[in-house]
Amino acid sequence: MNDLVTHSIPRSVWHGWGDPAERPALGDEAWTELAARIGVDRSDVAPPVPIDEVRLRPSRLGEAPLAALAGAVGPEHVHTDRRWRIEHAGGKSYPDLYRLRTGDASQAPDAVVVPGSAAQVGEVLRVCEEHGVAMVPFGGGRVSSAVSVRSRTARVGQAVSVRSSPWTCAGSPAS
């Protein structure tokens, strides 16, 4: 059975929602309304910048927290590479998607951690507390940037995004 309830798609793209190949077309009536109400037309639609052109600061996570996180979940579940960090650089709200599509991943975590059990989640949280790393939930993609770690409330330092099924979590060390 494959209907709207049971249909599954691959993980969402880093710059939008769902599978772009399955994106429904916006009808002429909708384009007319957008033009009339807010002055937007089809020529205003721009593709996202290539992922290699997204601005991403180097990870600030030190060796000690990285080693401790790897000890908690296994090194294969601690990701500091570009794609993982960009994919977790925000949620799916309009401001987050606009920022990413235009090449700004300034809010990217310094690492993404994928625990495989509740015990590992607890261990990751313990490690983060021990090393002063603040955490922000990342449940399949935050919808609101309201849960982002802000430098006013966190110590300047590292950020960790913890992704786990069925829930996920993203974070940053407090300074």
PDB file of C-alpha atoms in Angstrom:
ATOM      1  CA  MET A   1       0.000   0.000   0.000  1.00  0.00           C
ATOM      2  CA  ASN A   2       1.409   3.372  -0.993  1.00  0.00           C
ATOM      3  CA  ASP A   3      -0.835   6.318  -0.198  1.00  0.00           C
ATOM      4  CA  LEU A   4      -0.268   9.725   1.373  1.00  0.00           C
ATOM      5  CA  VAL A   5      -0.225   8.169   4.839  1.00  0.00           C
ATOM      6  CA  THR A   6       2.133   5.272   4.174  1.00  0.00           C
ATOM      7  CA  HIS A   7       4.309   6.783   1.420  1.00  0.00           C
ATOM      8  CA  SER A   8       7.868   7.229   2.585  1.00  0.00           C
ATOM      9  CA  ILE A   9      10.500   9.458   1.044  1.00  0.00           C
ATOM     10  CA  PRO A  10      14.244   9.666   1.483  1.00  0.00           C
ATOM     11  CA  ARG A  11      15.582  12.115   4.038  1.00  0.00           C
ATOM     12  CA  SER A  12      14.770  15.730   3.149  1.00  0.00           C
ATOM     13  CA  VAL A  13      17.291  17.721   1.174  1.00  0.00           C
ATOM     14  CA  TRP A  14      19.482  20.161   3.085  1.00  0.00           C
ATOM     15  CA  HIS A  15      17.846  23.169   1.426  1.00  0.00           C
ATOM     16  CA  GLY A  16      14.141  22.335   1.603  1.00  0.00           C
ATOM     17  CA  TRP A  17      11.367  19.871   2.377  1.00  0.00           C
ATOM     18  CA  GLY A  18      11.146  16.283   1.136  1.00  0.00           C
ATOM     19  CA  ASP A  19      12.175  14.911  -2.230  1.00  0.00           C
ATOM     20  CA  PRO A  20      12.472  17.657  -4.896  1.00  0.00           C
ATOM     21  CA  ALA A  21      11.608  15.114  -7.605  1.00  0.00           C
ATOM     22  CA  GLU A  22       8.172  14.747  -6.011  1.00  0.00           C
ATOM     23  CA  ARG A  23       7.522  18.470  -5.591  1.00  0.00           C
ATOM     24  CA  PRO A  24       4.106  19.463  -6.936  1.00  0.00           C
ATOM     25  CA  ALA A  25       4.075  22.330  -9.406  1.00  0.00           C
ATOM     26  CA  LEU A  26       2.657  25.648  -8.270  1.00  0.00           C
ATOM     27  CA  GLY A  27      -0.302  26.417 -10.511  1.00  0.00           C
ATOM     28  CA  ASP A  28      -0.829  29.525 -12.646  1.00  0.00           C
ATOM     29  CA  GLU A  29      -3.556  30.770 -10.305  1.00  0.00           C
ATOM     30  CA  ALA A  30      -1.173  30.635  -7.339  1.00  0.00           C
ATOM     31  CA  TRP A  31       1.538  32.514  -9.274  1.00  0.00           C
ATOM     32  CA  THR A  32      -1.008  35.167 -10.244  1.00  0.00           C
ATOM     33  CA  GLU A  33      -2.037  35.572  -6.609  1.00  0.00           C
ATOM     34  CA  LEU A  34       1.591  35.785  -5.432  1.00  0.00           C
ATOM     35  CA  ALA A  35       2.314  38.466  -8.019  1.00  0.00           C
ATOM     36  CA  ALA A  36      -0.778  40.475  -7.075  1.00  0.00           C
ATOM     37  CA  ARG A  37      -0.325  40.265  -3.305  1.00  0.00           C
ATOM     38  CA  ILE A  38       3.443  40.468  -2.781  1.00  0.00           C
ATOM     39  CA  GLY A  39       4.982  41.101  -6.195  1.00  0.00           C
ATOM     40  CA  VAL A  40       6.620  37.686  -6.603  1.00  0.00           C
ATOM     41  CA  ASP A  41       6.743  35.988  -9.982  1.00  0.00           C
ATOM     42  CA  ARG A  42       8.312  32.841 -11.406  1.00  0.00           C
ATOM     43  CA  SER A  43      11.507  34.664 -12.354  1.00  0.00           C
ATOM     44  CA  ASP A  44      12.099  35.391  -8.644  1.00  0.00           C
ATOM     45  CA  VAL A  45      12.554  31.684  -7.878  1.00  0.00           C
ATOM     46  CA  ALA A  46      16.238  30.872  -7.523  1.00  0.00           C
ATOM     47  CA  PRO A  47      17.792  27.458  -6.999  1.00  0.00           C
ATOM     48  CA  PRO A  48      19.824  26.891  -3.835  1.00  0.00           C
ATOM     49  CA  VAL A  49      23.542  27.560  -4.028  1.00  0.00           C
ATOM     50  CA  PRO A  50      25.565  24.374  -4.543  1.00  0.00           C
ATOM     51  CA  ILE A  51      26.392  22.746  -1.207  1.00  0.00           C
ATOM     52  CA  ASP A  52      30.116  23.232  -1.884  1.00  0.00           C
ATOM     53  CA  GLU A  53      29.519  27.008  -1.936  1.00  0.00           C
ATOM     54  CA  VAL A  54      27.658  27.164   1.396  1.00  0.00           C
ATOM     55  CA  ARG A  55      29.630  29.230   3.909  1.00  0.00           C
ATOM     56  CA  LEU A  56      30.534  27.041   6.894  1.00  0.00           C
ATOM     57  CA  ARG A  57      32.922  27.962   9.687  1.00  0.00           C
ATOM     58  CA  PRO A  58      35.368  25.291  10.863  1.00  0.00           C
ATOM     59  CA  SER A  59      34.203  23.082  13.706  1.00  0.00           C
ATOM     60  CA  ARG A  60      35.126  24.495  17.119  1.00  0.00           C
ATOM     61  CA  LEU A  61      34.638  21.218  18.961  1.00  0.00           C
ATOM     62  CA  GLY A  62      37.870  20.287  20.681  1.00  0.00           C
ATOM     63  CA  GLU A  63      39.587  16.907  20.724  1.00  0.00           C
ATOM     64  CA  ALA A  64      38.495  16.034  24.275  1.00  0.00           C
ATOM     65  CA  PRO A  65      34.729  16.427  23.709  1.00  0.00           C
ATOM     66  CA  LEU A  66      34.989  14.677  20.317  1.00  0.00           C
ATOM     67  CA  ALA A  67      36.828  11.748  21.860  1.00  0.00           C
ATOM     68  CA  ALA A  68      34.333  11.538  24.727  1.00  0.00           C
ATOM     69  CA  LEU A  69      31.375  11.616  22.292  1.00  0.00           C
ATOM     70  CA  ALA A  70      33.026   8.921  20.161  1.00  0.00           C
ATOM     71  CA  GLY A  71      33.463   6.869  23.331  1.00  0.00           C
ATOM     72  CA  ALA A  72      29.761   7.290  24.119  1.00  0.00           C
ATOM     73  CA  VAL A  73      28.337   6.235  20.730  1.00  0.00           C
ATOM     74  CA  GLY A  74      31.250   4.940  18.652  1.00  0.00           C
ATOM     75  CA  PRO A  75      33.354   7.074  16.292  1.00  0.00           C
ATOM     76  CA  GLU A  76      31.253   6.100  13.259  1.00  0.00           C
ATOM     77  CA  HIS A  77      28.308   7.926  14.872  1.00  0.00           C
ATOM     78  CA  VAL A  78      30.080  11.260  15.447  1.00  0.00           C
ATOM     79  CA  HIS A  79      30.057  13.384  12.293  1.00  0.00           C
ATOM     80  CA  THR A  80      32.025  16.579  11.757  1.00  0.00           C
ATOM     81  CA  ASP A  81      31.969  16.572   7.958  1.00  0.00           C
ATOM     82  CA  ARG A  82      30.493  19.375   5.875  1.00  0.00           C
ATOM     83  CA  ARG A  83      27.286  17.692   4.659  1.00  0.00           C
ATOM     84  CA  TRP A  84      26.180  16.455   8.106  1.00  0.00           C
ATOM     85  CA  ARG A  85      26.805  19.874   9.642  1.00  0.00           C
ATOM     86  CA  ILE A  86      24.986  21.748   6.870  1.00  0.00           C
ATOM     87  CA  GLU A  87      22.028  19.343   7.015  1.00  0.00           C
ATOM     88  CA  HIS A  88      21.670  20.212  10.707  1.00  0.00           C
ATOM     89  CA  ALA A  89      22.332  23.960  10.375  1.00  0.00           C
ATOM     90  CA  GLY A  90      18.718  24.890  10.991  1.00  0.00           C
ATOM     91  CA  GLY A  91      15.171  23.755  10.762  1.00  0.00           C
ATOM     92  CA  LYS A  92      12.536  23.879   8.083  1.00  0.00           C
ATOM     93  CA  SER A  93      11.153  27.335   8.835  1.00  0.00           C
ATOM     94  CA  TYR A  94      11.232  29.930   6.069  1.00  0.00           C
ATOM     95  CA  PRO A  95      14.101  31.958   7.648  1.00  0.00           C
ATOM     96  CA  ASP A  96      16.206  28.811   8.122  1.00  0.00           C
ATOM     97  CA  LEU A  97      15.607  27.545   4.581  1.00  0.00           C
ATOM     98  CA  TYR A  98      16.216  30.966   3.031  1.00  0.00           C
ATOM     99  CA  ARG A  99      19.493  31.293   4.931  1.00  0.00           C
ATOM    100  CA  LEU A 100      20.675  27.834   3.807  1.00  0.00           C
ATOM    101  CA  ARG A 101      19.487  28.219   0.192  1.00  0.00           C
ATOM    102  CA  THR A 102      21.467  31.455  -0.072  1.00  0.00           C
ATOM    103  CA  GLY A 103      24.626  29.826   1.293  1.00  0.00           C
ATOM    104  CA  ASP A 104      24.681  30.733   4.985  1.00  0.00           C
ATOM    105  CA  ALA A 105      25.326  27.809   7.348  1.00  0.00           C
ATOM    106  CA  SER A 106      26.616  30.035  10.151  1.00  0.00           C
ATOM    107  CA  GLN A 107      24.340  28.278  12.655  1.00  0.00           C
ATOM    108  CA  ALA A 108      25.655  24.812  11.817  1.00  0.00           C
ATOM    109  CA  PRO A 109      26.599  22.592  14.737  1.00  0.00           C
ATOM    110  CA  ASP A 110      30.218  21.621  15.131  1.00  0.00           C
ATOM    111  CA  ALA A 111      29.322  17.930  15.137  1.00  0.00           C
ATOM    112  CA  VAL A 112      26.346  15.640  14.627  1.00  0.00           C
ATOM    113  CA  VAL A 113      26.038  12.673  16.969  1.00  0.00           C
ATOM    114  CA  VAL A 114      23.779   9.692  16.216  1.00  0.00           C
ATOM    115  CA  PRO A 115      23.125   7.657  19.384  1.00  0.00           C
ATOM    116  CA  GLY A 116      21.501   4.276  18.934  1.00  0.00           C
ATOM    117  CA  SER A 117      19.748   3.886  22.270  1.00  0.00           C
ATOM    118  CA  ALA A 118      18.285   5.789  25.188  1.00  0.00           C
ATOM    119  CA  ALA A 119      21.369   4.850  27.227  1.00  0.00           C
ATOM    120  CA  GLN A 120      23.630   6.401  24.594  1.00  0.00           C
ATOM    121  CA  VAL A 121      21.487   9.555  24.541  1.00  0.00           C
ATOM    122  CA  GLY A 122      21.981   9.802  28.304  1.00  0.00           C
ATOM    123  CA  GLU A 123      25.720   9.294  27.916  1.00  0.00           C
ATOM    124  CA  VAL A 124      25.918  11.961  25.197  1.00  0.00           C
ATOM    125  CA  LEU A 125      24.085  14.406  27.466  1.00  0.00           C
ATOM    126  CA  ARG A 126      26.452  13.565  30.340  1.00  0.00           C
ATOM    127  CA  VAL A 127      29.495  14.108  28.085  1.00  0.00           C
ATOM    128  CA  CYS A 128      28.106  17.420  26.843  1.00  0.00           C
ATOM    129  CA  GLU A 129      27.450  18.627  30.376  1.00  0.00           C
ATOM    130  CA  GLU A 130      30.939  17.578  31.450  1.00  0.00           C
ATOM    131  CA  HIS A 131      32.519  19.492  28.532  1.00  0.00           C
ATOM    132  CA  GLY A 132      30.194  22.515  28.630  1.00  0.00           C
ATOM    133  CA  VAL A 133      28.396  21.636  25.389  1.00  0.00           C
ATOM    134  CA  ALA A 134      24.813  22.928  25.181  1.00  0.00           C
ATOM    135  CA  MET A 135      22.235  20.772  23.333  1.00  0.00           C
ATOM    136  CA  VAL A 136      19.299  21.679  21.083  1.00  0.00           C
ATOM    137  CA  PRO A 137      16.753  19.018  20.030  1.00  0.00           C
ATOM    138  CA  PHE A 138      16.814  18.121  16.347  1.00  0.00           C
ATOM    139  CA  GLY A 139      13.798  15.901  15.724  1.00  0.00           C
ATOM    140  CA  GLY A 140      13.955  15.065  12.047  1.00  0.00           C
ATOM    141  CA  GLY A 141      14.410  18.769  11.295  1.00  0.00           C
ATOM    142  CA  ARG A 142      13.522  21.611  13.585  1.00  0.00           C
ATOM    143  CA  VAL A 143      10.581  23.573  12.236  1.00  0.00           C
ATOM    144  CA  SER A 144      11.402  26.671  14.237  1.00  0.00           C
ATOM    145  CA  SER A 145      14.667  28.510  14.634  1.00  0.00           C
ATOM    146  CA  ALA A 146      13.356  29.462  18.095  1.00  0.00           C
ATOM    147  CA  VAL A 147      15.188  26.452  19.531  1.00  0.00           C
ATOM    148  CA  SER A 148      18.587  27.457  18.154  1.00  0.00           C
ATOM    149  CA  VAL A 149      21.411  28.020  20.618  1.00  0.00           C
ATOM    150  CA  ARG A 150      22.158  31.740  20.778  1.00  0.00           C
ATOM    151  CA  SER A 151      25.513  33.124  21.873  1.00  0.00           C
ATOM    152  CA  ARG A 152      23.757  35.268  24.521  1.00  0.00           C
ATOM    153  CA  THR A 153      22.733  32.119  26.381  1.00  0.00           C
ATOM    154  CA  ALA A 154      25.547  29.757  25.429  1.00  0.00           C
ATOM    155  CA  ARG A 155      29.270  29.921  25.945  1.00  0.00           C
ATOM    156  CA  VAL A 156      31.163  30.661  22.762  1.00  0.00           C
ATOM    157  CA  GLY A 157      32.571  27.337  21.693  1.00  0.00           C
ATOM    158  CA  GLN A 158      31.355  24.172  20.088  1.00  0.00           C
ATOM    159  CA  ALA A 159      27.952  22.919  18.963  1.00  0.00           C
ATOM    160  CA  VAL A 160      26.751  19.346  18.795  1.00  0.00           C
ATOM    161  CA  SER A 161      23.721  18.033  16.953  1.00  0.00           C
ATOM    162  CA  VAL A 162      22.470  14.691  18.237  1.00  0.00           C
ATOM    163  CA  ARG A 163      20.369  12.753  15.743  1.00  0.00           C
ATOM    164  CA  SER A 164      18.611   9.616  16.923  1.00  0.00           C
ATOM    165  CA  SER A 165      15.586   7.651  15.827  1.00  0.00           C
ATOM    166  CA  PRO A 166      12.822   8.232  16.584  1.00  0.00           C
ATOM    167  CA  TRP A 167      13.972  11.604  17.976  1.00  0.00           C
ATOM    168  CA  THR A 168      16.942  13.815  17.334  1.00  0.00           C
ATOM    169  CA  CYS A 169      18.777  16.596  19.123  1.00  0.00           C
ATOM    170  CA  ALA A 170      21.177  19.400  18.081  1.00  0.00           C
ATOM    171  CA  GLY A 171      23.361  21.515  20.342  1.00  0.00           C
ATOM    172  CA  SER A 172      26.273  23.804  21.099  1.00  0.00           C
ATOM    173  CA  PRO A 173      28.641  24.217  24.077  1.00  0.00           C
ATOM    174  CA  ALA A 174      27.920  27.067  26.363  1.00  0.00           C
ATOM    175  CA  SER A 175      30.636  29.550  27.197  1.00  0.00           C
TER     176      SER A 175
END
